[in-house]
Amino acid sequence: MKGFFYPRSATGRSSLIPPPPWHYSGDLLTIEYRTDPKNVAALLPAPLTPADEDPGAVALIWADWQSCGDSKEELLDPIRAQYKEAFVVVRCKFDGRTYSRCVYIWVDKDFALLRGIHQGYPKKLGSIHMTRPHPFGPAPRLAAGAVFGATLAAADRRIADAVITLRGEVEKNGFVNGHPMAHHRWLPAIDGKGDAHVELIESTGAKFEGGKPWIADVESFRLYDVPTEELAGLEVKEIIGGYYRQIGVTWNGGRSLVPSP
Amino acid sequence: MKGFFYPRSATGRSSLIPPPPWHYSGDLLTIEYRTDPKNVAALLPAPLTPADEDPGAVALIWADWQSCGDSKEELLDPIRAQYKEAFVVVRCKFDGRTYSRCVYIWVDKDFALLRGIHQGYPKKLGSIHMTRPHPFGPAPRLAAGAVFGATLAAADRRIADAVITLRGEVEKNGFVNGHPMAHHRWLPAIDGKGDAHVELIESTGAKFEGGKPWIADVESFRLYDVPTEELAGLEVKEIIGGYYRQIGVTWNGGRSLVPSP
Amino acid sequence: MKGFFYPRSATGRSSLIPPPPWHYSGDLLTIEYRTDPKNVAALLPAPLTPADEDPGAVALIWADWQSCGDSKEELLDPIRAQYKEAFVVVRCKFDGRTYSRCVYIWVDKDFALLRGIHQGYPKKLGSIHMTRPHPFGPAPRLAAGAVFGATLAAADRRIADAVITLRGEVEKNGFVNGHPMAHHRWLPAIDGKGDAHVELIESTGAKFEGGKPWIADVESFRLYDVPTEELAGLEVKEIIGGYYRQIGVTWNGGRSLVPSP
Amino acid sequence: MKGFFYPRSATGRSSLIPPPPWHYSGDLLTIEYRTDPKNVAALLPAPLTPADEDPGAVALIWADWQSCGDSKEELLDPIRAQYKEAFVVVRCKFDGRTYSRCVYIWVDKDFALLRGIHQGYPKKLGSIHMTRPHPFGPAPRLAAGAVFGATLAAADRRIADAVITLRGEVEKNGFVNGHPMAHHRWLPAIDGKGDAHVELIESTGAKFEGGKPWIADVESFRLYDVPTEELAGLEVKEIIGGYYRQIGVTWNGGRSLVPSP
């Protein structure tokens, strides 16, 4: 039986996702802020502990992606390559090292959702939109003074939105999402008694290229309190900064930090 | 950390799916047919073997659901309860018993997709539509002579469609989907080398009620050959029959037949 | 050139909507309430004036439809037949008669939107959901004590939602939407100077059948203040009642009350 | 009552579209080809006649837009600004001049559909996708050798798709869509007897800027025969060429060529 994940068949042709490596081109709009560190700590299951420095730092990152496997065929049937996502990253510590960890994430395509199950991202479907830079007409250029908006909704409710104004080029687009990811891969037991699989894994990009990050003023940033989400519980105490960056990345698997017992 | 599957948090409130039991109200439109038994056998990984009788029998089932957890709260925010699916069932044998097995399935909501990962259903997103019975106006009643259509698409391509005419009430809506399900729960290894979790599980409905099934003439039934799917590879040699039924079911977990090594 | 509306071609086969009559099967969930009469009056262009009685009465109606032209072919390719809508109706007076008038409406399919342009409904796309009655499982029966929810969103924002509990059968499902509709058909001038077409029309159902209406307690009813909508401006002073009804209707055109000059 | 089109209210705030001018930033992927001139002629209602030169020329154009009114506010709530479309353009003659004319068009947002009704575009909803150029990662740069795909579907059926390879910069991205548009604005009579409004209008861009067009090899180009569309009736006799271009345009109304009687 062939096929990286579901479905599997004799040929693997209908499998929703090809095997890694997975390649991505995309734009990232990042808002970094501080919440009460106890809000972050409450989202860290053992054996993870809060980061030593700035343990209340949070990044909400919008991303507009084109992605594909090694054949790149998805790029030419772009409904299978293009997706958008918004994800919330905090930092944590394991075995003396600092990790980034995605605590909430929404995507708008099934292949992205299934990749996430593999990678330990807690994915739901959502509706994600970002202003896109363009060289002509009313859309903003990638230049000082350009204004970008980003919105997030799920289950017919607005969850977050932001507006930023680019100020200038900088060296880094934030620090919260700058470490290897430490994620739990969970599979609940089929009899409902606990988990059949519990694994702490580490993964990071296998290849990276990108333009200069832009730092930005955060003109507005709202987290909406909705009954089906808990993002607003990471309430904003202080804005750290806004960022915009265009990148290319490759993801090619990770390694177990704590294998399933 | 609470939450049945992803995401998990201190409260579990934002978890995409509640813990089982899961309750369903819905309508099923079923087409049963025979393909070459080797097409079915090619979809059965070890230790499953073809069913003894009628090993080429296939059911393509469209379903229009409302589902919820024990609190039933999803029913009142129906974007979280309503979904449609189309799934392909074959039969197989394990340890001397006959099982049903879903080999392809498309749903139109994320909560249904994630439930499927737990249950070993090979779910993708799709666009699924079925004529609905109605007591007034042009839509069909549940009565002899009533005509129903069903369609399935994914990634902007039509994959299957069918039209049936109800003929009369019968005792069973087919036999292919009538056994406990035998599904594989797979989780690929994070380092890309094989699977981290491979488990053969059995599950069946915990509770069932339903109206009388209707048997139907299959007026048309087409499987379209599209590059991203393999359903058309289960080519139709002979139509067995069409069925329509309204049911209520509860699913409350299953058990491991072959636990992950 | 054939085709009732757009597009037109030699055959008319690709036209988005067939010529009337249009036939509908569907369920209506209605909330009637009173707002300040000046809020209604502000939505009535000349020559319409407020209704004599209860001029602040408003109905917000959710509907789950299957619709088709005379061939009924859409019912068997149900993506072309099924749609949901939510619409806001007030009453007004013209030439001594009382009319109903739709002031806001959201639908989830293009064919419904284009039919609305013909009929003078001010249609936008939205995301509309209603609990559906079902004879089995957790979904409600059409019976006393049954609880139904309804939600409305557009542009990724929740606009309205409601929960009702059925109490008993009654003779009418409200009075606000009980008159012929008086709608304006507008087409702005292509040079941007006013309207090229301004017509006041009257239309009503050509045929009607239906079950007994159910009266219901309104458990919750919220209109959300969002930047792109004005429904919340029709603020709720007093709930009149909730209703649920299954109906079949045919629409077959109307007549000009005030033709375009 | 304020509001450019539907709905109208005291403030106009909830109107689906602002008054022109409308500003657009976007990318165009164009395939030009020749069909039998009688196929084009069959789509031209009187008083339009076929173009003198190359009367069988057709352009199928995919476009990925961000659009807004003069306030530009939609750009920052991008679900209200971003849309994609695919449209089919032929040429025709009226009063001694050559015009372009859109004969079929699909868009993926309601505001674009309603603008189209105003402009005489025969809009339906569809699902439109185009590979997007990107400076990093696997997506193509705007450069010789770059490969782009484009797809079109509606009502769950694939209607057209294409793959092109950029070859070099040229002066024009085709000629079929290079004239002012001659469109009919139709509004069927409310009593079903003919049209209440029939107007032939001319419109063209009020402002234009753009990058150098790229000429491209057409690697594949398919029009699918589906029951609800007639695009495949404009069958391909000969490919003229493929093009890719980034542009900014403003549309600010047009003028009547033949006013409604």
Coordinates of N, CA and C in Angstrom, one line a residue, chain A residues 1 4-16 20 41-46 77 79-80 101 103-104 108-110 113-114 116-126 155-157 184-192 194-199 201-203 225-230 251-256, chain B residues 1 4-16 20 41-46 77 79-80 101 103-104 108-110 113-114 116-126 155-157 184-192 194-199 201-203 225-230 251-256:
Chain A
M1 N 0.8 -1.2 0.0 CA 0.0 0.0 0.0 C 0.9 1.2 0.0
F4 N 1.5 8.6 1.6 CA 2.2 9.0 2.8 C 1.3 8.9 4.0
F5 N 0.0 9.4 3.9 CA -0.9 9.4 5.0 C -2.2 8.9 4.4
Y6 N -3.4 9.4 4.7 CA -4.6 8.9 4.1 C -5.0 9.6 2.8
P7 N -5.7 8.9 1.9 CA -5.9 7.5 1.8 C -4.7 6.8 1.3
R8 N -4.6 5.5 1.6 CA -3.5 4.7 1.0 C -4.1 3.7 0.0
S9 N -3.4 3.5 -1.1 CA -3.9 2.6 -2.2 C -2.7 1.9 -2.8
A10 N -3.0 1.1 -3.8 CA -1.9 0.4 -4.5 C -0.9 1.4 -5.2
T11 N -1.4 2.5 -5.6 CA -0.5 3.5 -6.3 C -0.1 4.7 -5.4
G12 N -1.0 5.0 -4.5 CA -0.7 6.2 -3.7 C -1.1 7.5 -4.4
R13 N -1.7 7.3 -5.6 CA -2.0 8.5 -6.4 C -3.0 9.5 -5.7
S14 N -4.0 8.9 -5.0 CA -5.1 9.7 -4.5 C -4.7 10.2 -3.1
S15 N -3.6 9.9 -2.6 CA -3.2 10.3 -1.2 C -3.3 11.8 -1.1
L16 N -3.8 12.3 0.0 CA -4.1 13.8 0.1 C -2.8 14.5 0.1
P20 N 7.1 14.2 2.6 CA 8.0 15.3 2.6 C 9.2 14.9 1.8
A41 N 1.6 29.6 30.2 CA 2.0 28.4 30.9 C 0.8 27.4 30.9
A42 N -0.4 28.0 31.0 CA -1.6 27.1 31.0 C -1.7 26.3 29.7
L43 N -1.0 26.6 28.7 CA -1.1 25.9 27.4 C 0.1 25.0 27.2
L44 N 0.9 24.8 28.2 CA 2.1 23.9 28.0 C 1.9 22.7 28.8
P45 N 1.7 21.5 28.2 CA 1.6 20.3 28.9 C 3.0 19.8 29.3
A46 N 3.1 19.0 30.3 CA 4.3 18.4 30.7 C 4.8 17.6 29.6
D77 N -1.9 23.1 -10.4 CA -3.3 22.9 -10.2 C -3.5 23.6 -8.8
I79 N -5.4 25.0 -6.8 CA -6.3 24.7 -5.7 C -5.7 23.7 -4.7
R80 N -4.7 22.9 -5.2 CA -4.1 22.0 -4.4 C -2.8 22.5 -3.8
R101 N 6.3 26.9 20.0 CA 5.2 25.9 20.0 C 3.9 26.6 19.5
V103 N 0.1 26.9 19.5 CA -0.9 26.5 20.4 C -2.3 26.5 19.7
Y104 N -2.5 27.3 18.7 CA -3.7 27.4 18.0 C -3.4 27.7 16.5
D108 N -7.1 26.9 5.6 CA -8.3 26.8 4.8 C -8.3 25.7 3.7
K109 N -7.5 24.7 3.9 CA -7.5 23.6 2.9 C -7.2 22.3 3.7
D110 N -7.7 21.2 3.2 CA -7.6 19.9 3.8 C -6.2 19.4 3.8
L113 N -4.4 20.8 6.6 CA -4.9 20.3 7.9 C -4.2 18.9 8.2
L114 N -4.2 18.1 7.1 CA -3.6 16.7 7.4 C -2.1 16.8 7.6
G116 N -0.7 19.1 9.1 CA -0.6 19.5 10.5 C -0.8 18.4 11.5
I117 N -1.7 17.5 11.2 CA -1.8 16.3 12.1 C -0.5 15.6 12.2
H118 N 0.2 15.4 11.1 CA 1.5 14.8 11.1 C 2.5 15.6 11.9
Q119 N 2.5 16.9 11.8 CA 3.5 17.7 12.5 C 3.1 18.1 13.9
G120 N 1.9 17.7 14.3 CA 1.5 18.1 15.7 C 1.0 19.5 15.8
Y121 N 0.5 20.1 14.7 CA -0.1 21.4 14.7 C -1.6 21.2 15.0
P122 N -2.2 21.9 16.0 CA -3.6 21.7 16.4 C -4.6 22.4 15.4
K123 N -4.7 21.9 14.2 CA -5.3 22.6 13.1 C -6.8 22.4 13.1
K124 N -7.5 23.6 12.8 CA -8.9 23.7 12.5 C -9.0 24.4 11.1
L125 N -10.1 24.3 10.5 CA -10.4 25.1 9.3 C -10.8 26.5 9.7
G126 N -10.4 27.5 9.0 CA -10.8 28.9 9.2 C -10.8 29.6 7.9
A155 N -16.0 29.1 11.9 CA -17.4 28.8 12.2 C -18.2 30.1 12.2
D156 N -18.0 30.9 11.2 CA -18.8 32.1 10.9 C -18.6 33.2 12.0
R157 N -17.5 33.2 12.7 CA -17.3 34.3 13.6 C -15.9 34.8 13.4
H184 N 3.3 18.3 20.3 CA 2.8 16.9 20.7 C 2.0 16.3 19.6
R185 N 2.3 15.1 19.3 CA 1.5 14.3 18.3 C 0.7 13.4 19.2
W186 N -0.6 13.6 19.2 CA -1.6 12.8 20.0 C -2.5 12.1 19.1
L187 N -2.8 10.8 19.4 CA -3.9 10.1 18.8 C -4.7 9.5 19.9
P188 N -5.9 9.9 20.2 CA -6.7 9.4 21.3 C -6.9 7.9 21.1
A189 N -7.0 7.1 22.2 CA -7.2 5.7 22.1 C -8.6 5.4 21.5
I190 N -8.7 4.4 20.7 CA -10.0 4.1 20.1 C -11.1 3.7 21.1
D191 N -10.7 3.2 22.2 CA -11.7 2.9 23.3 C -12.0 4.1 24.2
G192 N -11.4 5.2 23.8 CA -11.8 6.4 24.6 C -11.0 6.6 25.9
G194 N -7.9 7.6 27.3 CA -6.6 8.2 27.2 C -6.1 8.3 25.7
D195 N -4.8 8.3 25.5 CA -4.2 8.4 24.2 C -3.5 7.1 23.8
A196 N -3.7 6.8 22.5 CA -3.0 5.6 22.0 C -1.5 6.0 21.6
H197 N -1.4 7.3 21.3 CA 0.0 7.7 20.8 C 0.2 9.1 21.4
V198 N 1.3 9.3 22.2 CA 1.7 10.6 22.7 C 3.1 10.8 22.5
E199 N 3.5 11.7 21.6 CA 4.9 11.8 21.3 C 5.2 13.3 21.2
I201 N 7.6 15.9 19.7 CA 8.6 15.9 18.6 C 9.2 17.3 18.4
E202 N 10.3 17.4 17.7 CA 10.9 18.6 17.4 C 11.0 18.7 15.8
S203 N 10.7 19.8 15.3 CA 11.0 20.0 13.9 C 11.3 21.4 13.6
D225 N -13.8 37.7 21.5 CA -14.2 36.6 22.4 C -15.3 35.8 21.8
V226 N -15.1 34.6 21.4 CA -16.1 33.8 20.7 C -16.2 32.5 21.4
P227 N -17.4 31.8 21.4 CA -17.6 30.7 22.3 C -16.8 29.4 21.9
T228 N -16.4 29.4 20.7 CA -15.7 28.1 20.2 C -14.2 28.3 20.2
E229 N -13.7 29.4 20.6 CA -12.2 29.6 20.6 C -11.7 30.2 21.9
E230 N -10.4 30.0 22.1 CA -9.8 30.5 23.4 C -8.6 31.5 23.1
W251 N 10.2 22.0 4.5 CA 10.1 21.2 5.7 C 10.3 19.7 5.3
N252 N 11.2 19.0 6.1 CA 11.5 17.7 5.7 C 11.6 16.8 6.9
G253 N 10.5 16.9 7.8 CA 10.5 16.0 8.9 C 11.2 16.5 10.1
G254 N 11.1 15.7 11.2 CA 11.7 16.1 12.5 C 12.2 14.9 13.2
R255 N 12.3 15.0 14.5 CA 12.7 13.9 15.3 C 12.0 13.8 16.6
S256 N 11.9 12.6 17.2 CA 11.2 12.5 18.4 C 12.0 13.0 19.6
Chain B
M1 N -4.2 19.2 30.8 CA -4.7 19.7 29.5 C -5.9 19.0 29.1
F4 N -10.5 16.6 23.6 CA -10.4 15.2 23.2 C -9.2 15.0 22.1
F5 N -9.2 15.9 21.2 CA -8.1 15.8 20.2 C -7.5 17.2 20.1
Y6 N -7.2 17.7 18.9 CA -6.6 19.1 18.8 C -7.7 20.1 18.8
P7 N -7.4 21.4 19.3 CA -6.3 21.7 20.2 C -6.7 21.3 21.6
R8 N -5.7 21.2 22.5 CA -5.9 21.0 23.9 C -5.5 22.2 24.6
S9 N -6.2 22.5 25.7 CA -6.0 23.7 26.5 C -6.4 23.4 27.9
A10 N -6.3 24.4 28.8 CA -6.6 24.2 30.2 C -8.1 23.8 30.3
T11 N -9.0 24.3 29.5 CA -10.4 24.1 29.6 C -10.9 23.1 28.6
G12 N -10.3 22.9 27.5 CA -10.8 22.1 26.4 C -11.9 22.7 25.6
R13 N -12.3 23.9 25.9 CA -13.4 24.6 25.3 C -13.2 24.8 23.8
S14 N -12.0 25.0 23.3 CA -11.8 25.3 21.9 C -11.5 24.0 21.1
S15 N -11.5 22.9 21.7 CA -11.2 21.6 21.0 C -12.2 21.4 19.9
L16 N -11.7 21.0 18.7 CA -12.5 20.9 17.6 C -13.6 19.9 17.7
P20 N -16.2 11.2 22.4 CA -17.4 10.4 22.2 C -18.2 10.2 23.5
A41 N -9.4 -6.1 -3.7 CA -8.2 -6.7 -3.0 C -7.0 -5.8 -3.0
A42 N -6.9 -5.0 -4.0 CA -5.7 -4.1 -4.1 C -5.8 -3.0 -3.0
L43 N -6.9 -2.8 -2.4 CA -7.1 -1.8 -1.4 C -7.0 -2.3 0.0
L44 N -6.7 -3.6 0.1 CA -6.7 -4.2 1.5 C -5.3 -4.5 1.9
P45 N -4.8 -3.8 2.9 CA -3.5 -4.1 3.4 C -3.5 -5.3 4.3
A46 N -2.4 -5.9 4.4 CA -2.3 -7.1 5.4 C -2.6 -6.5 6.8
D77 N -25.9 25.6 16.9 CA -25.0 26.5 16.2 C -24.7 25.6 15.0
I79 N -23.7 25.4 12.0 CA -22.5 25.3 11.2 C -21.5 24.3 11.8
R80 N -21.7 24.0 13.1 CA -20.8 23.1 13.8 C -21.4 21.6 13.9
R101 N -15.2 -1.9 5.3 CA -14.0 -1.0 5.4 C -14.2 0.2 4.5
V103 N -12.8 2.8 2.1 CA -11.5 3.0 1.4 C -11.3 4.4 0.9
Y104 N -12.4 5.1 0.7 CA -12.3 6.5 0.3 C -13.4 7.3 0.9
D108 N -17.4 17.6 4.2 CA -17.3 19.0 3.9 C -17.1 19.9 5.2
K109 N -16.7 19.3 6.3 CA -16.4 20.1 7.5 C -15.2 19.5 8.2
D110 N -14.5 20.4 8.9 CA -13.2 20.0 9.6 C -13.5 19.1 10.8
L113 N -13.7 15.7 9.5 CA -12.4 15.2 9.1 C -11.6 14.7 10.3
L114 N -11.6 15.5 11.4 CA -10.7 15.1 12.5 C -11.3 13.9 13.2
G116 N -12.7 11.6 11.7 CA -12.3 10.5 10.8 C -10.9 10.1 11.1
I117 N -10.0 11.0 11.4 CA -8.6 10.6 11.7 C -8.6 9.7 12.9
H118 N -9.4 10.0 13.9 CA -9.5 9.2 15.1 C -10.0 7.8 14.7
Q119 N -11.0 7.7 13.8 CA -11.7 6.4 13.5 C -11.0 5.6 12.4
G120 N -10.0 6.2 11.8 CA -9.3 5.5 10.7 C -10.0 5.7 9.4
Y121 N -10.8 6.7 9.2 CA -11.4 7.0 7.9 C -10.5 7.8 7.1
P122 N -10.2 7.5 5.9 CA -9.2 8.3 5.0 C -9.8 9.5 4.5
K123 N -10.1 10.5 5.3 CA -10.9 11.6 4.9 C -10.2 12.7 4.2
K124 N -10.8 13.2 3.1 CA -10.5 14.5 2.5 C -11.7 15.4 2.5
L125 N -11.4 16.6 2.2 CA -12.6 17.5 2.0 C -13.1 17.4 0.6
G126 N -14.4 17.5 0.5 CA -15.1 17.4 -0.8 C -16.3 18.3 -0.8
A155 N -11.5 19.2 -5.1 CA -10.5 19.9 -5.8 C -11.1 20.4 -7.2
D156 N -12.3 20.9 -7.2 CA -12.9 21.5 -8.3 C -13.2 20.5 -9.5
R157 N -13.3 19.2 -9.1 CA -13.6 18.2 -10.2 C -14.8 17.3 -9.7
H184 N -7.6 1.0 9.6 CA -6.2 1.2 10.0 C -6.1 2.7 10.5
R185 N -5.5 2.8 11.7 CA -5.1 4.1 12.2 C -3.6 4.3 12.0
W186 N -3.3 5.2 11.1 CA -1.9 5.3 10.8 C -1.4 6.7 11.2
L187 N -0.2 6.8 11.7 CA 0.5 8.1 11.9 C 1.9 7.9 11.4
P188 N 2.2 8.6 10.3 CA 3.6 8.4 9.8 C 4.6 8.9 10.8
A189 N 5.8 8.3 10.8 CA 6.8 8.7 11.7 C 7.3 10.1 11.3
I190 N 7.7 10.8 12.4 CA 8.1 12.2 12.2 C 9.4 12.3 11.4
D191 N 10.2 11.3 11.4 CA 11.4 11.3 10.7 C 11.2 10.8 9.2
G192 N 10.0 10.5 8.9 CA 9.7 10.0 7.5 C 10.0 8.6 7.2
G194 N 8.7 5.2 7.7 CA 7.6 4.4 8.0 C 6.6 5.1 8.9
D195 N 5.9 4.2 9.7 CA 4.8 4.8 10.5 C 5.2 4.7 12.0
A196 N 4.8 5.8 12.7 CA 5.0 5.8 14.2 C 3.9 5.0 14.9
H197 N 2.7 4.9 14.2 CA 1.6 4.2 14.8 C 0.8 3.5 13.7
V198 N 0.6 2.2 13.9 CA -0.1 1.4 12.9 C -1.0 0.5 13.7
E199 N -2.3 0.7 13.7 CA -3.2 0.0 14.5 C -4.4 -0.4 13.7
I201 N -8.2 -1.3 13.9 CA -9.2 -1.2 14.9 C -10.6 -1.7 14.3
E202 N -11.5 -2.0 15.3 CA -12.8 -2.3 14.9 C -13.8 -1.3 15.6
S203 N -14.8 -0.9 14.8 CA -15.8 -0.1 15.5 C -17.1 -0.3 14.8
D225 N -13.1 9.9 -14.1 CA -11.7 9.7 -14.0 C -11.0 11.0 -13.8
V226 N -10.5 11.3 -12.6 CA -9.8 12.6 -12.4 C -8.4 12.3 -11.8
P227 N -7.5 13.2 -12.1 CA -6.1 12.9 -11.7 C -5.8 12.7 -10.2
T228 N -6.6 13.3 -9.4 CA -6.3 13.3 -7.9 C -7.1 12.2 -7.2
E229 N -7.8 11.4 -7.9 CA -8.7 10.4 -7.2 C -8.5 9.0 -7.9
E230 N -8.9 8.0 -7.1 CA -8.8 6.6 -7.7 C -10.1 5.9 -7.6
W251 N -22.1 6.8 17.9 CA -20.8 6.1 17.8 C -20.1 6.4 19.1
N252 N -19.5 5.4 19.7 CA -18.9 5.5 21.0 C -17.6 4.7 21.2
G253 N -16.8 4.9 20.2 CA -15.5 4.2 20.3 C -15.5 2.8 19.7
G254 N -14.3 2.2 19.7 CA -14.2 0.8 19.2 C -13.1 0.1 20.0
R255 N -12.5 -0.9 19.4 CA -11.4 -1.6 20.1 C -10.3 -2.0 19.1
S256 N -9.2 -2.1 19.7 CA -8.0 -2.5 18.9 C -8.1 -4.0 18.5

